[in-house]
GROMACS .gro file of C-alpha atoms in nm:
model
  187
    1MET     CA    1   0.418  -0.414  -0.497
    2LYS     CA    2   0.178  -0.605  -0.723
    3LYS     CA    3   0.019  -0.433  -1.019
    4PRO     CA    4  -0.343  -0.328  -0.957
    5ASN     CA    5  -0.619  -0.554  -1.081
    6PHE     CA    6  -0.936  -0.466  -1.269
    7ILE     CA    7  -1.167  -0.485  -0.965
    8GLU     CA    8  -0.946  -0.235  -0.784
    9GLY     CA    9  -0.959  -0.016  -1.093
   10VAL     CA   10  -1.339  -0.029  -1.098
   11ILE     CA   11  -1.348   0.078  -0.732
   12VAL     CA   12  -1.109   0.364  -0.805
   13ALA     CA   13  -1.324   0.463  -1.106
   14MET     CA   14  -1.636   0.461  -0.894
   15PHE     CA   15  -1.478   0.672  -0.621
   16ALA     CA   16  -1.325   0.915  -0.873
   17SER     CA   17  -1.644   0.964  -1.069
   18VAL     CA   18  -1.871   1.016  -0.765
   19SER     CA   19  -1.626   1.244  -0.582
   20GLY     CA   20  -1.540   1.431  -0.903
   21ALA     CA   21  -1.904   1.497  -0.984
   22GLY     CA   22  -1.958   1.619  -0.627
   23VAL     CA   23  -1.656   1.848  -0.636
   24TYR     CA   24  -1.761   1.983  -0.974
   25ALA     CA   25  -2.114   2.054  -0.852
   26ALA     CA   26  -1.985   2.224  -0.538
   27PHE     CA   27  -1.729   2.438  -0.723
   28ALA     CA   28  -1.956   2.527  -1.018
   29GLY     CA   29  -2.173   2.752  -0.801
   30VAL     CA   30  -1.871   2.927  -0.652
   31PHE     CA   31  -1.614   2.953  -0.934
   32GLY     CA   32  -1.826   2.909  -1.246
   33VAL     CA   33  -1.831   2.616  -1.489
   34ALA     CA   34  -1.500   2.671  -1.668
   35ILE     CA   35  -1.278   2.709  -1.362
   36SER     CA   36  -1.457   2.436  -1.170
   37ALA     CA   37  -1.414   2.191  -1.463
   38ARG     CA   38  -1.038   2.262  -1.470
   39LEU     CA   39  -1.006   2.247  -1.093
   40THR     CA   40  -1.199   1.921  -1.073
   41LEU     CA   41  -0.990   1.765  -1.349
   42SER     CA   42  -0.665   1.875  -1.181
   43LEU     CA   43  -0.774   1.740  -0.841
   44LEU     CA   44  -0.894   1.409  -0.979
   45CYS     CA   45  -0.588   1.353  -1.197
   46SER     CA   46  -0.358   1.448  -0.908
   47ALA     CA   47  -0.534   1.199  -0.682
   48TYR     CA   48  -0.508   0.933  -0.955
   49LEU     CA   49  -0.136   1.010  -0.990
   50VAL     CA   50  -0.090   0.952  -0.616
   51TYR     CA   51  -0.277   0.622  -0.650
   52LEU     CA   52  -0.060   0.516  -0.946
   53LEU     CA   53   0.260   0.600  -0.767
   54TRP     CA   54   0.142   0.420  -0.454
   55ARG     CA   55   0.061   0.103  -0.652
   56SER     CA   56   0.367   0.118  -0.879
   57PRO     CA   57   0.606  -0.176  -0.860
   58LYS     CA   58   0.897   0.065  -0.911
   59SER     CA   59   1.027   0.247  -0.609
   60THR     CA   60   1.250   0.486  -0.798
   61GLY     CA   61   1.143   0.793  -0.987
   62ARG     CA   62   0.847   0.886  -0.770
   63MET     CA   63   0.981   1.228  -0.675
   64THR     CA   64   1.065   1.294  -1.040
   65ALA     CA   65   0.708   1.205  -1.136
   66VAL     CA   66   0.568   1.440  -0.872
   67LEU     CA   67   0.800   1.717  -0.989
   68PHE     CA   68   0.700   1.656  -1.352
   69TRP     CA   69   0.333   1.661  -1.252
   70SER     CA   70   0.374   1.984  -1.054
   71VAL     CA   71   0.550   2.160  -1.342
   72MET     CA   72   0.276   2.040  -1.582
   73LEU     CA   73  -0.001   2.162  -1.349
   74PHE     CA   74   0.166   2.497  -1.295
   75GLY     CA   75   0.224   2.541  -1.668
   76SER     CA   76  -0.128   2.447  -1.764
   77TRP     CA   77  -0.282   2.681  -1.505
   78LEU     CA   78  -0.046   2.959  -1.612
   79THR     CA   79  -0.106   2.932  -1.988
   80GLU     CA   80  -0.482   2.863  -1.963
   81PRO     CA   81  -0.513   2.659  -2.284
   82PRO     CA   82  -0.856   2.560  -2.422
   83PHE     CA   83  -1.024   2.292  -2.215
   84ILE     CA   84  -0.963   2.010  -2.465
   85VAL     CA   85  -0.590   2.091  -2.467
   86TYR     CA   86  -0.598   2.107  -2.088
   87LEU     CA   87  -0.763   1.765  -2.075
   88LEU     CA   88  -0.519   1.619  -2.328
   89THR     CA   89  -0.225   1.756  -2.128
   90HIS     CA   90  -0.348   1.589  -1.810
   91LEU     CA   91  -0.418   1.256  -1.979
   92ALA     CA   92  -0.086   1.257  -2.165
   93SER     CA   93   0.098   1.333  -1.842
   94LEU     CA   94  -0.084   1.051  -1.662
   95TRP     CA   95   0.006   0.818  -1.949
   96LEU     CA   96   0.372   0.914  -1.928
   97VAL     CA   97   0.383   0.853  -1.554
   98ARG     CA   98   0.201   0.520  -1.590
   99ALA     CA   99   0.427   0.416  -1.879
  100PHE     CA  100   0.739   0.476  -1.675
  101ALA     CA  101   0.596   0.337  -1.349
  102PHE     CA  102   0.437   0.015  -1.477
  103TYR     CA  103   0.588  -0.094  -1.810
  104ARG     CA  104   0.922  -0.214  -1.928
  105SER     CA  105   0.861  -0.219  -2.302
  106ILE     CA  106   0.767   0.026  -2.573
  107LEU     CA  107   0.484  -0.197  -2.695
  108SER     CA  108   0.319  -0.198  -2.353
  109ALA     CA  109   0.351   0.180  -2.327
  110LEU     CA  110   0.201   0.224  -2.674
  111ALA     CA  111  -0.086  -0.009  -2.584
  112ASP     CA  112  -0.146   0.208  -2.278
  113LEU     CA  113  -0.141   0.522  -2.497
  114ALA     CA  114  -0.408   0.363  -2.718
  115LEU     CA  115  -0.608   0.285  -2.404
  116THR     CA  116  -0.573   0.645  -2.291
  117GLY     CA  117  -0.701   0.765  -2.627
  118LEU     CA  118  -0.991   0.521  -2.604
  119SER     CA  119  -1.078   0.644  -2.255
  120LEU     CA  120  -1.081   1.004  -2.376
  121THR     CA  121  -1.303   0.910  -2.672
  122VAL     CA  122  -1.550   0.716  -2.456
  123SER     CA  123  -1.558   0.990  -2.196
  124LEU     CA  124  -1.628   1.262  -2.453
  125TRP     CA  125  -1.896   1.044  -2.614
  126ALA     CA  126  -2.058   0.988  -2.277
  127TYR     CA  127  -2.056   1.358  -2.196
  128LEU     CA  128  -2.188   1.466  -2.536
  129ASN     CA  129  -2.472   1.217  -2.516
  130THR     CA  130  -2.573   1.263  -2.153
  131HIS     CA  131  -2.433   1.608  -2.053
  132ASN     CA  132  -2.355   1.441  -1.722
  133VAL     CA  133  -2.016   1.492  -1.556
  134LEU     CA  134  -2.061   1.177  -1.347
  135MET     CA  135  -2.106   0.960  -1.658
  136ALA     CA  136  -1.814   1.124  -1.834
  137LEU     CA  137  -1.580   1.067  -1.537
  138TRP     CA  138  -1.710   0.713  -1.484
  139SER     CA  139  -1.642   0.630  -1.850
  140LEU     CA  140  -1.297   0.786  -1.843
  141PHE     CA  141  -1.174   0.609  -1.528
  142LEU     CA  142  -1.348   0.278  -1.608
  143VAL     CA  143  -1.163   0.249  -1.936
  144GLN     CA  144  -0.844   0.361  -1.762
  145ALA     CA  145  -0.890   0.069  -1.522
  146LEU     CA  146  -0.819  -0.167  -1.813
  147PHE     CA  147  -0.447  -0.076  -1.797
  148CYS     CA  148  -0.399  -0.363  -1.553
  149LEU     CA  149  -0.458  -0.606  -1.844
  150ILE     CA  150  -0.159  -0.475  -2.039
  151PRO     CA  151   0.147  -0.691  -1.976
  152ARG     CA  152   0.436  -0.521  -1.803
  153TYR     CA  153   0.693  -0.656  -2.043
  154TRP     CA  154   0.552  -0.719  -2.391
  155GLN     CA  155   0.820  -0.858  -2.612
  156GLY     CA  156   0.813  -0.962  -2.972
  157LYS     CA  157   0.954  -1.278  -3.122
  158ASP     CA  158   1.287  -1.299  -3.298
  159LYS     CA  159   1.327  -1.432  -3.655
  160SER     CA  160   1.343  -1.792  -3.537
  161GLY     CA  161   0.998  -1.761  -3.382
  162PHE     CA  162   1.118  -1.802  -3.023
  163LYS     CA  163   1.092  -1.537  -2.755
  164ARG     CA  164   1.400  -1.332  -2.686
  165HIS     CA  165   1.597  -1.448  -2.386
  166ASP     CA  166   1.644  -1.122  -2.203
  167ASP     CA  167   1.485  -1.217  -1.876
  168ARG     CA  168   1.666  -1.261  -1.546
  169PHE     CA  169   1.666  -1.639  -1.558
  170MET     CA  170   1.833  -1.657  -1.896
  171HIS     CA  171   2.092  -1.398  -1.791
  172ALA     CA  172   2.173  -1.609  -1.481
  173HIS     CA  173   2.182  -1.924  -1.692
  174ARG     CA  174   2.433  -1.772  -1.936
  175ASN     CA  175   2.649  -1.653  -1.645
  176ALA     CA  176   2.647  -2.003  -1.494
  177GLU     CA  177   2.744  -2.162  -1.828
  178LEU     CA  178   3.024  -1.909  -1.866
  179ALA     CA  179   3.150  -1.985  -1.517
  180LEU     CA  180   3.144  -2.362  -1.591
  181ARG     CA  181   3.343  -2.306  -1.909
  182LYS     CA  182   3.603  -2.108  -1.718
  183LEU     CA  183   3.626  -2.376  -1.450
  184SER     CA  184   3.663  -2.654  -1.706
  185ALA     CA  185   3.931  -2.455  -1.896
  186ILE     CA  186   4.140  -2.418  -1.574
  187GLN     CA  187   4.168  -2.795  -1.520
   0.00000   0.00000   0.00000
């Protein structure tokens, strides 16, 4: 499956922020602010995880990601850390799942980690300036939508200045040359 694009990410951000603000408002009257913030964050991040796994180009590891997410959710509800730690745990877990599901290089995963940190910073800034959950969620997921701009396989250059030849074409090309050498050595 093709990697999501930015427009799709904006639509997901809009849906997540509006539905998250609605869920938070509905739960705040019933459960209180603290529990409803945690519940809303867990529901939104779980829905975002399902979206990421659905759009992932990799078909393997999805059950492992769901198991990892379930253990993380259970552990964070059981230990009841401060909200900022709870938020960091959810974002770090989403980053790990996205790094394994969408990227093939460490540089790409680290760029995504920086993007996750930026999204957290922008979201906290938006909340502290507006005290509006909708704006905080919109900021968080809008910056998260930029992950589609990070290349899947970001490779450096070797000492000669040329790209490394680790792609499938070069592997097939080397195999074909090796086969030709073996054929010419037989005759």
